[in-house]
Tab-separated table of C-alpha atoms in Angstrom:
chain	number	residue	atom	x	y	z
A	1	MET	CA	38.259	-25.023	-3.396
A	2	GLU	CA	38.102	-28.723	-2.708
A	3	PRO	CA	39.708	-30.097	0.476
A	4	GLN	CA	42.450	-32.664	0.176
A	5	SER	CA	41.656	-36.367	0.331
A	6	ASN	CA	41.682	-38.380	3.536
A	7	THR	CA	45.065	-39.020	5.167
A	8	LYS	CA	44.681	-42.793	4.757
A	9	GLN	CA	43.892	-42.503	1.043
A	10	ARG	CA	46.364	-39.951	-0.279
A	11	LEU	CA	49.968	-40.843	-1.068
A	12	THR	CA	52.566	-38.126	-0.531
A	13	LEU	CA	56.010	-38.145	-2.136
A	14	ILE	CA	58.944	-36.352	-0.506
A	15	ILE	CA	61.781	-35.396	-2.832
A	16	GLY	CA	64.687	-34.374	-0.614
A	17	ALA	CA	63.985	-36.577	2.425
A	18	THR	CA	67.724	-36.967	3.066
A	19	GLY	CA	68.183	-33.187	3.280
A	20	TYR	CA	67.939	-30.764	6.172
A	21	ILE	CA	64.278	-29.806	5.730
A	22	GLY	CA	62.975	-33.062	4.291
A	23	GLY	CA	64.718	-35.157	6.917
A	24	ARG	CA	62.890	-33.267	9.667
A	25	LEU	CA	59.548	-33.173	7.874
A	26	LEU	CA	59.516	-36.944	7.300
A	27	PRO	CA	58.973	-38.044	10.959
A	28	ILE	CA	56.357	-35.322	11.473
A	29	LEU	CA	54.259	-36.616	8.590
A	30	GLU	CA	54.815	-40.218	9.681
A	31	ALA	CA	53.551	-39.348	13.163
A	32	ARG	CA	50.412	-37.896	11.573
A	33	GLY	CA	49.719	-41.214	9.893
A	34	GLU	CA	50.349	-39.983	6.331
A	35	GLN	CA	50.981	-42.549	3.622
A	36	LEU	CA	54.470	-41.614	2.419
A	37	ARG	CA	56.983	-42.376	-0.274
A	38	CYS	CA	60.516	-40.962	-0.376
A	39	MET	CA	62.586	-40.603	-3.539
A	40	ALA	CA	66.355	-40.588	-3.081
A	41	ARG	CA	69.383	-41.082	-5.264
A	42	ARG	CA	70.759	-43.312	-2.512
A	43	PRO	CA	67.862	-45.024	-0.729
A	44	GLU	CA	70.308	-46.721	1.629
A	45	TYR	CA	70.781	-43.343	3.353
A	46	LEU	CA	67.206	-43.611	4.607
A	47	ALA	CA	67.551	-47.180	5.856
A	48	GLY	CA	66.601	-47.288	9.503
A	49	ARG	CA	65.262	-43.725	9.436
A	50	VAL	CA	61.763	-44.416	8.143
A	51	ARG	CA	58.878	-46.122	9.883
A	52	PRO	CA	57.329	-49.361	8.635
A	53	GLY	CA	54.891	-48.485	5.868
A	54	THR	CA	56.946	-45.607	4.443
A	55	ASP	CA	58.114	-46.533	0.960
A	56	VAL	CA	61.617	-45.589	-0.213
A	57	VAL	CA	62.416	-45.673	-3.923
A	58	ARG	CA	65.470	-44.881	-5.990
A	59	GLY	CA	65.136	-41.810	-8.176
A	60	ASP	CA	67.197	-38.955	-9.577
A	61	LEU	CA	65.909	-35.668	-11.006
A	62	ALA	CA	68.621	-36.009	-13.652
A	63	ASP	CA	67.025	-39.318	-14.735
A	64	PRO	CA	63.390	-38.471	-15.712
A	65	PRO	CA	62.111	-42.075	-16.045
A	66	THR	CA	62.985	-42.758	-12.403
A	67	VAL	CA	61.108	-39.613	-11.342
A	68	GLN	CA	57.979	-40.673	-13.213
A	69	ALA	CA	58.157	-44.163	-11.691
A	70	ALA	CA	58.386	-42.652	-8.207
A	71	MET	CA	55.261	-40.538	-8.809
A	72	VAL	CA	52.865	-43.296	-9.829
A	73	GLY	CA	49.798	-43.102	-7.580
A	74	VAL	CA	51.040	-39.962	-5.813
A	75	ASP	CA	48.608	-37.225	-4.777
A	76	THR	CA	51.029	-34.564	-3.428
A	77	VAL	CA	54.733	-33.942	-4.015
A	78	TYR	CA	57.006	-32.096	-1.606
A	79	PHE	CA	59.873	-30.648	-3.642
A	80	LEU	CA	62.623	-29.950	-1.100
A	81	ALA	CA	65.761	-30.704	-3.131
A	82	HIS	CA	68.241	-28.135	-4.384
A	83	ALA	CA	71.642	-28.135	-6.097
A	84	MET	CA	73.586	-25.443	-4.217
A	85	GLY	CA	76.305	-27.910	-3.309
A	86	THR	CA	77.023	-28.895	-6.903
A	87	ALA	CA	80.355	-28.050	-8.470
A	88	GLY	CA	78.693	-27.061	-11.752
A	89	THR	CA	76.147	-24.415	-12.691
A	90	PHE	CA	73.537	-25.060	-10.044
A	91	GLU	CA	70.932	-22.788	-11.695
A	92	ASP	CA	70.783	-24.994	-14.818
A	93	GLU	CA	70.644	-28.136	-12.712
A	94	GLU	CA	67.807	-26.805	-10.567
A	95	ARG	CA	65.753	-25.727	-13.598
A	96	ALA	CA	66.270	-29.091	-15.298
A	97	GLY	CA	65.197	-30.850	-12.106
A	98	ALA	CA	62.047	-28.745	-11.853
A	99	GLU	CA	61.167	-29.454	-15.481
A	100	ALA	CA	61.655	-33.204	-14.959
A	101	LEU	CA	59.409	-33.068	-11.902
A	102	VAL	CA	56.670	-31.182	-13.783
A	103	ALA	CA	56.730	-33.618	-16.718
A	104	ALA	CA	56.467	-36.608	-14.410
A	105	ALA	CA	53.738	-34.995	-12.302
A	106	ARG	CA	51.617	-34.277	-15.378
A	107	ALA	CA	52.077	-37.814	-16.684
A	108	THR	CA	51.038	-39.437	-13.406
A	109	GLY	CA	48.182	-37.129	-12.383
A	110	VAL	CA	49.755	-35.480	-9.329
A	111	ARG	CA	47.237	-33.069	-7.790
A	112	ARG	CA	49.489	-30.756	-5.780
A	113	ILE	CA	53.106	-29.619	-5.419
A	114	ILE	CA	54.510	-28.047	-2.260
A	115	TYR	CA	57.788	-26.199	-2.671
A	116	LEU	CA	60.084	-24.260	-0.330
A	117	GLY	CA	61.778	-21.326	-2.026
A	118	GLY	CA	63.363	-18.059	-0.946
A	119	LEU	CA	62.170	-14.562	-0.108
A	120	GLY	CA	63.543	-11.558	-1.955
A	121	ASP	CA	62.413	-9.037	-4.501
A	122	GLY	CA	64.124	-6.572	-6.782
A	123	ARG	CA	65.940	-6.611	-10.095
A	124	GLU	CA	69.365	-7.594	-8.831
A	125	LEU	CA	68.634	-10.805	-6.985
A	126	SER	CA	71.548	-13.114	-6.276
A	127	ALA	CA	71.966	-16.183	-8.460
A	128	HIS	CA	70.739	-18.331	-5.558
A	129	LEU	CA	67.491	-16.391	-5.070
A	130	GLN	CA	66.931	-16.052	-8.830
A	131	SER	CA	67.199	-19.811	-9.158
A	132	ARG	CA	64.878	-20.497	-6.207
A	133	GLN	CA	62.218	-18.243	-7.679
A	134	ALA	CA	62.720	-19.505	-11.243
A	135	VAL	CA	62.032	-23.035	-10.005
A	136	GLY	CA	58.878	-21.732	-8.316
A	137	ARG	CA	57.683	-20.236	-11.604
A	138	ILE	CA	58.301	-23.487	-13.491
A	139	LEU	CA	56.209	-25.359	-10.946
A	140	SER	CA	53.395	-22.824	-10.741
A	141	GLU	CA	53.109	-22.530	-14.542
A	142	SER	CA	52.812	-26.314	-14.905
A	143	GLY	CA	49.036	-26.301	-14.515
A	144	ILE	CA	49.346	-28.326	-11.301
A	145	PRO	CA	48.309	-26.309	-8.218
A	146	THR	CA	51.569	-25.391	-6.500
A	147	LEU	CA	51.977	-23.950	-3.033
A	148	GLU	CA	55.290	-22.099	-2.989
A	149	PHE	CA	56.519	-21.059	0.442
A	150	ARG	CA	59.151	-18.337	0.434
A	151	ALA	CA	61.342	-18.046	3.512
A	152	SER	CA	64.289	-15.940	4.622
A	153	ILE	CA	66.994	-17.205	6.998
A	154	ILE	CA	65.998	-20.505	8.633
A	155	LEU	CA	67.224	-20.846	12.220
A	156	GLY	CA	67.609	-24.340	13.581
A	157	SER	CA	70.247	-26.688	14.942
A	158	GLY	CA	72.255	-27.849	11.950
A	159	SER	CA	70.915	-25.290	9.470
A	160	LEU	CA	73.498	-23.614	7.240
A	161	SER	CA	72.643	-20.114	8.475
A	162	PHE	CA	72.795	-21.130	12.140
A	163	GLU	CA	76.107	-22.939	11.630
A	164	MET	CA	77.604	-19.874	9.977
A	165	ILE	CA	76.428	-17.549	12.770
A	166	ARG	CA	77.699	-19.925	15.432
A	167	ALA	CA	81.111	-20.428	13.856
A	168	LEU	CA	81.722	-16.695	13.364
A	169	VAL	CA	80.650	-15.699	16.873
A	170	GLU	CA	82.389	-18.557	18.659
A	171	ARG	CA	85.718	-18.090	16.895
A	172	LEU	CA	86.101	-14.338	16.377
A	173	PRO	CA	86.192	-11.936	19.370
A	174	VAL	CA	86.569	-9.078	16.859
A	175	MET	CA	84.758	-9.185	13.514
A	176	VAL	CA	85.188	-6.959	10.497
A	177	THR	CA	81.638	-6.782	9.152
A	178	PRO	CA	80.940	-5.931	5.496
A	179	ARG	CA	77.772	-4.314	4.201
A	180	TRP	CA	75.820	-7.556	3.776
A	181	VAL	CA	75.918	-8.110	7.558
A	182	ARG	CA	73.536	-5.117	7.856
A	183	THR	CA	70.980	-6.244	5.234
A	184	LEU	CA	67.492	-6.805	6.655
A	185	ALA	CA	66.037	-10.298	6.825
A	186	GLN	CA	63.039	-11.897	8.535
A	187	PRO	CA	64.314	-15.164	10.039
A	188	ILE	CA	62.038	-18.055	10.893
A	189	GLY	CA	62.624	-21.040	13.191
A	190	ILE	CA	62.891	-24.489	11.646
A	191	GLU	CA	59.978	-25.727	13.784
A	192	ASP	CA	57.729	-23.061	12.267
A	193	VAL	CA	58.842	-23.862	8.720
A	194	LEU	CA	57.972	-27.508	9.317
A	195	ALA	CA	54.606	-26.549	10.812
A	196	TYR	CA	53.750	-24.588	7.649
A	197	LEU	CA	54.881	-27.423	5.369
A	198	ALA	CA	52.885	-30.040	7.259
A	199	ALA	CA	49.756	-27.861	7.372
A	200	ALA	CA	50.005	-27.276	3.611
A	201	LEU	CA	48.758	-30.808	2.953
A	202	ASP	CA	45.294	-29.855	4.196
A	203	LEU	CA	45.015	-26.322	2.803
A	204	PRO	CA	42.319	-26.110	0.096
A	205	LEU	CA	44.112	-25.237	-3.149
A	206	ASP	CA	42.731	-25.034	-6.668
A	207	GLN	CA	45.387	-22.761	-8.165
A	208	SER	CA	49.020	-21.940	-7.565
A	209	ARG	CA	49.945	-19.338	-4.995
A	210	ILE	CA	52.982	-17.921	-3.194
A	211	ILE	CA	53.023	-17.792	0.609
A	212	GLU	CA	55.671	-15.653	2.299
A	213	ILE	CA	56.656	-16.905	5.740
A	214	GLY	CA	58.811	-15.356	8.439
A	215	GLY	CA	59.057	-14.719	12.140
A	216	PRO	CA	57.865	-11.505	13.814
A	217	ASP	CA	61.316	-9.821	13.790
A	218	GLN	CA	63.074	-8.008	10.955
A	219	VAL	CA	66.795	-8.091	11.753
A	220	SER	CA	70.204	-8.189	10.105
A	221	TYR	CA	72.840	-10.916	10.240
A	222	GLY	CA	74.728	-8.632	12.601
A	223	ASP	CA	71.726	-8.559	14.926
A	224	LEU	CA	71.590	-12.364	14.821
A	225	MET	CA	75.268	-12.632	15.715
A	226	ARG	CA	74.856	-10.217	18.620
A	227	GLU	CA	71.859	-12.156	19.933
A	228	TYR	CA	73.741	-15.453	19.643
A	229	ALA	CA	76.657	-13.922	21.541
A	230	ARG	CA	74.273	-12.741	24.277
A	231	LEU	CA	72.770	-16.223	24.635
A	232	ARG	CA	76.243	-17.772	24.895
A	233	GLY	CA	77.567	-15.131	27.297
A	234	LEU	CA	80.184	-13.861	24.829
A	235	ARG	CA	81.399	-10.316	24.207
A	236	ARG	CA	82.015	-9.569	20.568
A	237	LEU	CA	83.178	-6.399	18.809
A	238	MET	CA	81.920	-5.745	15.279
A	239	ILE	CA	83.754	-3.224	13.127
A	240	PRO	CA	81.776	-2.221	10.003
A	241	VAL	CA	83.674	-1.659	6.757
A	242	PRO	CA	82.273	-0.188	3.505
A	243	ILE	CA	84.036	-2.698	1.246
A	244	LEU	CA	84.261	-6.459	1.293
A	245	THR	CA	82.437	-8.071	-1.589
A	246	PRO	CA	80.461	-11.301	-1.186
A	247	HIS	CA	83.271	-13.100	-3.032
A	248	LEU	CA	85.955	-11.814	-0.660
A	249	SER	CA	83.616	-12.494	2.265
A	250	SER	CA	83.221	-16.096	1.179
A	251	LEU	CA	86.999	-16.571	1.044
A	252	TRP	CA	87.261	-15.106	4.545
A	253	LEU	CA	84.388	-17.336	5.678
A	254	ARG	CA	86.205	-20.392	4.362
A	255	LEU	CA	89.161	-19.628	6.618
A	256	VAL	CA	87.249	-19.128	9.857
A	257	THR	CA	84.181	-21.377	9.671
A	258	PRO	CA	83.448	-25.029	8.868
A	259	VAL	CA	80.719	-24.052	6.392
A	260	TYR	CA	81.084	-25.850	3.080
A	261	ALA	CA	82.854	-23.330	0.852
A	262	ARG	CA	80.717	-23.459	-2.320
A	263	VAL	CA	77.431	-23.345	-0.413
A	264	GLY	CA	78.703	-20.621	1.911
A	265	ARG	CA	79.696	-18.441	-1.043
A	266	LYS	CA	76.268	-18.789	-2.648
A	267	LEU	CA	74.557	-18.072	0.666
A	268	ILE	CA	76.575	-14.898	1.265
A	269	ASP	CA	75.923	-13.729	-2.296
A	270	GLY	CA	72.209	-13.803	-1.452
A	271	LEU	CA	72.641	-11.671	1.658
A	272	ARG	CA	72.913	-8.495	-0.378
A	273	ASN	CA	69.143	-8.719	-0.952
A	274	GLU	CA	66.566	-7.854	1.685
A	275	THR	CA	64.471	-10.910	2.489
A	276	VAL	CA	61.442	-9.671	4.403
A	277	VAL	CA	57.764	-10.604	4.279
A	278	ARG	CA	55.643	-8.179	2.229
A	279	ASP	CA	52.457	-10.289	2.160
A	280	GLU	CA	51.278	-11.534	5.573
A	281	SER	CA	48.514	-13.795	4.270
A	282	ALA	CA	50.253	-16.814	5.850
A	283	LEU	CA	48.987	-15.679	9.250
A	284	ALA	CA	45.398	-15.736	7.964
A	285	LEU	CA	45.683	-19.059	6.123
A	286	PHE	CA	47.527	-21.101	8.760
A	287	PRO	CA	47.296	-21.436	12.554
A	288	VAL	CA	51.108	-21.149	12.822
A	289	ARG	CA	52.377	-18.239	14.930
A	290	PRO	CA	56.149	-18.145	14.422
A	291	MET	CA	58.513	-17.531	17.332
A	292	GLY	CA	60.827	-14.541	17.483
A	293	VAL	CA	64.556	-14.486	16.800
A	294	ARG	CA	65.592	-14.790	20.442
A	295	ALA	CA	63.369	-17.835	20.998
A	296	ALA	CA	64.431	-19.439	17.693
A	297	LEU	CA	68.144	-19.110	18.492
A	298	ALA	CA	67.641	-20.374	22.054
A	299	ARG	CA	65.618	-23.296	20.695
A	300	ALA	CA	68.334	-24.099	18.166
A	301	LEU	CA	70.964	-24.213	20.917
A	302	SER	CA	68.733	-26.363	23.130
A	303	ASN	CA	67.836	-28.771	20.323
A	304	GLU	CA	71.463	-29.025	19.324
A	305	ASP	CA	72.347	-30.114	22.862
A	306	GLN	CA	69.588	-32.733	22.817
A	307	GLU	CA	70.517	-34.105	19.402
A	308	PHE	CA	74.197	-34.153	20.333
A	309	ALA	CA	73.494	-35.886	23.648
A	310	LEU	CA	71.449	-38.576	21.911
A	311	THR	CA	74.395	-39.510	19.698
A	312	ARG	CA	75.771	-42.971	20.402
A	313	TRP	CA	79.507	-42.391	20.710
A	314	SER	CA	80.315	-45.943	19.633
A	315	ASP	CA	78.713	-45.143	16.262
A	316	ALA	CA	79.672	-41.486	15.871
A	317	LEU	CA	83.320	-41.954	16.764
A	318	SER	CA	83.816	-44.874	14.399
A	319	MET	CA	83.817	-42.303	11.581
A	320	PRO	CA	84.931	-38.939	13.035
A	321	PRO	CA	83.445	-36.066	10.989
A	322	SER	CA	86.489	-33.786	11.082
A	323	GLY	CA	89.403	-32.543	13.054
A	324	GLY	CA	90.659	-35.808	14.552
A	325	SER	CA	94.041	-35.352	16.273
A	326	TRP	CA	95.881	-35.932	19.523
A	327	THR	CA	93.733	-33.177	21.040
A	328	GLY	CA	90.474	-35.003	20.379
A	329	VAL	CA	87.839	-35.107	17.681
A	330	ARG	CA	85.834	-32.049	16.652
A	331	PHE	CA	82.044	-32.301	16.212
A	332	GLY	CA	80.921	-28.832	15.069
A	333	THR	CA	82.168	-26.503	17.830
A	334	ARG	CA	82.433	-29.334	20.365
A	335	LEU	CA	85.637	-31.154	21.228
A	336	VAL	CA	85.400	-34.833	22.113
A	337	ASP	CA	87.849	-37.217	23.791
A	338	SER	CA	86.661	-40.830	23.885
A	339	ARG	CA	88.183	-44.171	24.821
A	340	VAL	CA	86.926	-47.718	25.312
A	341	ILE	CA	88.001	-50.706	27.380
A	342	ARG	CA	86.717	-54.301	27.360
A	343	VAL	CA	85.976	-56.150	30.587
A	344	ALA	CA	85.213	-59.854	31.010
A	345	VAL	CA	81.906	-59.328	32.828
A	346	GLY	CA	78.290	-58.684	31.864
A	347	PRO	CA	76.720	-55.210	31.559
A	348	GLU	CA	75.292	-55.202	35.088
A	349	GLN	CA	78.661	-55.889	36.687
A	350	ALA	CA	80.427	-53.501	34.277
A	351	PHE	CA	78.042	-50.662	35.109
A	352	ALA	CA	78.160	-51.147	38.904
A	353	PRO	CA	81.356	-49.104	39.548
A	354	ILE	CA	80.136	-46.382	37.182
A	355	ALA	CA	76.957	-46.045	39.251
A	356	ARG	CA	79.098	-45.532	42.388
A	357	ILE	CA	81.414	-42.870	40.933
A	358	GLY	CA	82.172	-39.751	42.964
A	359	GLY	CA	81.352	-39.051	46.596
A	360	ARG	CA	83.059	-41.449	49.036
A	361	THR	CA	84.007	-43.838	46.228
A	362	GLY	CA	85.972	-41.171	44.425
A	363	TRP	CA	86.917	-41.139	40.738
A	364	TYR	CA	89.039	-44.317	40.547
A	365	TYR	CA	92.194	-42.352	39.691
A	366	GLY	CA	93.822	-39.080	40.674
A	367	ASN	CA	91.476	-38.295	43.559
A	368	GLY	CA	93.968	-35.682	44.767
A	369	TRP	CA	93.573	-33.838	41.468
A	370	TRP	CA	89.783	-33.950	41.798
A	371	TRP	CA	90.056	-32.596	45.363
A	372	LEU	CA	92.296	-29.750	44.147
A	373	ARG	CA	89.900	-29.015	41.262
A	374	GLY	CA	87.070	-28.775	43.802
A	375	LEU	CA	88.997	-26.267	45.940
A	376	ILE	CA	89.798	-24.132	42.879
A	377	ASP	CA	86.161	-24.252	41.873
A	378	LEU	CA	85.008	-23.155	45.328
A	379	ALA	CA	87.463	-20.246	45.232
A	380	ALA	CA	86.080	-19.233	41.831
A	381	GLY	CA	82.502	-19.242	43.129
A	382	GLY	CA	81.560	-22.727	41.909
A	383	PRO	CA	79.947	-25.585	43.869
A	384	GLY	CA	83.133	-27.591	44.524
A	385	LEU	CA	82.914	-31.269	45.494
A	386	ARG	CA	79.438	-31.730	46.994
A	387	GLY	CA	79.352	-35.501	47.312
A	388	ARG	CA	76.285	-37.603	46.409
A	389	ARG	CA	72.725	-38.105	47.594
A	390	ASP	CA	73.114	-41.893	47.696
A	391	PRO	CA	76.311	-43.973	47.488
A	392	THR	CA	74.951	-46.449	44.925
A	393	ALA	CA	71.733	-45.097	43.361
A	394	LEU	CA	71.533	-42.312	40.766
A	395	ALA	CA	68.621	-40.415	39.240
A	396	PRO	CA	68.449	-37.527	36.762
A	397	GLY	CA	69.067	-34.265	38.602
A	398	ASP	CA	71.292	-35.791	41.309
A	399	THR	CA	74.590	-34.098	42.111
A	400	VAL	CA	77.831	-36.064	41.850
A	401	ASP	CA	80.507	-33.790	43.329
A	402	CYS	CA	80.836	-30.938	40.798
A	403	TRP	CA	78.669	-32.694	38.188
A	404	ARG	CA	74.937	-33.238	37.796
A	405	VAL	CA	73.265	-36.354	36.414
A	406	GLU	CA	71.696	-35.465	33.075
A	407	SER	CA	70.682	-38.980	32.049
A	408	VAL	CA	70.989	-42.468	33.488
A	409	GLU	CA	69.905	-45.820	32.059
A	410	PRO	CA	70.645	-48.769	34.373
A	411	ASN	CA	73.450	-51.009	33.120
A	412	ARG	CA	73.849	-48.938	29.948
A	413	LEU	CA	74.381	-45.175	30.232
A	414	LEU	CA	75.400	-42.404	32.615
A	415	ARG	CA	75.770	-38.818	31.372
A	416	LEU	CA	76.983	-36.075	33.693
A	417	SER	CA	76.943	-32.348	32.934
A	418	ALA	CA	79.593	-30.162	34.575
A	419	GLU	CA	78.572	-27.469	37.053
A	420	MET	CA	82.096	-26.270	37.936
A	421	LYS	CA	83.276	-22.902	36.659
A	422	LEU	CA	84.472	-23.394	33.087
A	423	PRO	CA	84.967	-21.274	29.942
A	424	GLY	CA	82.355	-23.411	28.197
A	425	ARG	CA	80.111	-26.407	28.846
A	426	ALA	CA	81.266	-29.949	29.566
A	427	TRP	CA	79.817	-33.447	29.794
A	428	LEU	CA	81.225	-36.793	30.913
A	429	GLN	CA	79.497	-39.880	29.572
A	430	PHE	CA	79.847	-43.606	30.183
A	431	GLU	CA	78.275	-46.276	27.955
A	432	VAL	CA	78.246	-50.026	28.519
A	433	THR	CA	77.684	-52.349	25.552
A	434	GLU	CA	77.394	-56.119	25.799
A	435	THR	CA	79.811	-58.015	23.523
A	436	GLY	CA	79.142	-61.712	23.907
A	437	THR	CA	80.398	-62.796	27.321
A	438	SER	CA	82.201	-59.458	27.834
A	439	SER	CA	81.252	-55.763	27.917
A	440	ASP	CA	82.738	-52.620	26.393
A	441	ILE	CA	82.876	-49.533	28.592
A	442	ARG	CA	83.168	-46.310	26.609
A	443	GLN	CA	84.108	-43.125	28.413
A	444	THR	CA	83.592	-39.837	26.562
A	445	ALA	CA	84.499	-36.300	27.635
A	446	ILE	CA	82.755	-33.533	25.664
A	447	PHE	CA	83.621	-29.835	25.826
A	448	ASP	CA	81.786	-26.981	24.113
A	449	PRO	CA	84.278	-24.096	24.427
A	450	ARG	CA	83.086	-20.528	24.889
A	451	GLY	CA	85.236	-18.360	22.686
A	452	LEU	CA	89.029	-18.254	22.605
A	453	ALA	CA	89.346	-18.770	26.384
A	454	GLY	CA	87.492	-22.068	26.078
A	455	LEU	CA	89.770	-23.329	23.312
A	456	LEU	CA	92.888	-22.371	25.289
A	457	TYR	CA	91.493	-24.176	28.350
A	458	TRP	CA	90.892	-27.398	26.405
A	459	TYR	CA	94.282	-27.480	24.688
A	460	ALA	CA	96.214	-26.477	27.834
A	461	LEU	CA	94.634	-29.183	30.004
A	462	TYR	CA	94.306	-31.918	27.381
A	463	PRO	CA	97.537	-33.736	28.389
A	464	LEU	CA	96.349	-33.819	32.013
A	465	HIS	CA	92.914	-35.012	30.904
A	466	LEU	CA	94.549	-37.849	28.972
A	467	VAL	CA	96.232	-39.051	32.143
A	468	ILE	CA	93.272	-38.566	34.498
A	469	PHE	CA	90.507	-39.883	32.241
A	470	GLY	CA	92.645	-42.766	30.998
A	471	GLY	CA	93.479	-43.734	34.579
A	472	MET	CA	89.820	-43.395	35.574
A	473	LEU	CA	88.674	-45.824	32.883
A	474	ARG	CA	91.334	-48.365	33.857
A	475	GLY	CA	90.285	-47.979	37.503
A	476	ILE	CA	86.635	-48.587	36.611
A	477	ALA	CA	87.623	-51.693	34.648
A	478	ALA	CA	89.595	-53.025	37.614
A	479	ALA	CA	86.663	-52.341	39.955
A	480	THR	CA	84.307	-54.486	37.870
A	481	THR	CA	85.938	-57.657	39.222
A	482	ARG	CA	86.018	-56.595	42.889
A	483	ARG	CA	83.479	-57.991	45.312
């Protein structure tokens, strides 16, 4: 087997760079110094997301000439696109796409294809798994060495499987669980999937082969839901029933989760098949040692917090994803209440009262309510109002009454995480943005409710929050002009 060419010489094409897997693989390969090209039906979606030197071209698997043009000079192709979200017959669309890719790869001299498919064996595979494996066969029979990874459930913040688990556990204290909830799978964390995909560029390969990848644990969807509930501190009752077909399950899923209905139905249909690793050669071929289910779920929750915290509210809230109403905007399971006010001062002066919030300064509005909330928190076993370390300076980790500083950027950002007793997790964030000779101050309250009690808490107190947080922002604005 001949090793791959030098990183600086080979050109790698990613098909599916706007998707869940491809979008996470792209920055990993860029950080390695790979020479990259991305093919997308809408290249504008990648604007601002690629590093200088990464080429982005327009191409569509349904338009073969554009695929061939994208592959000119390419050494390796990552094929990470699929058609599960299509309204038509996705199996036909996926096969046609694979055939277009093979024809273009042959015409342009591509040396390797890397593909992510699905685990599962048996005669009665779901349409989804049949299609995934049929695409793998088309690629491997092309004559171009193809490395086909087969994975089970992928656990990561934002993945379809994780979103479905989260939505079911968060919203349903009692769940009627059909037979597919007990089918064995071998989940793998998204970080480990990406590690395998990145390492595949350097694996010697002179013929096509299938690599089965999975974590160390064989579990059911029910086990995953119980572990998620444990991590979130939730008690959930699961009642097994002998009947509830994948079709009926998908209709039920549509009612109780935000998962896209067509994709959710196809995913559930595949859960009737066991998806476990039978060939463990991946452990011998790659240095990757996948994490277990508990670590993967905990990592997904942690990464979700980080990604969510890094969101700029001024951008995200300009186009709310779903659920906008008088009770706030919903982002996944989180509820968000945000408001902005303009002040006729620069960022430094606008941020000054924010940096002094809490402690002796107070909260600029309704200090009696904050004092009462502190007493209630103390009675419930929480920290209450603890004051501040310094009246004007803040650093990550500092306490501010019943909050803790999670992040602070002078004259721009302050994010506080709540430490009072709550049926969920809460953050309070302030952002200052310069607008000519003025500044915008955005205040955002975020709540991640824990189960039904958390939702009831948010909706019951939302009118009071409107008054208190609205008054607070007006008080901060007024304080910007005080000497």
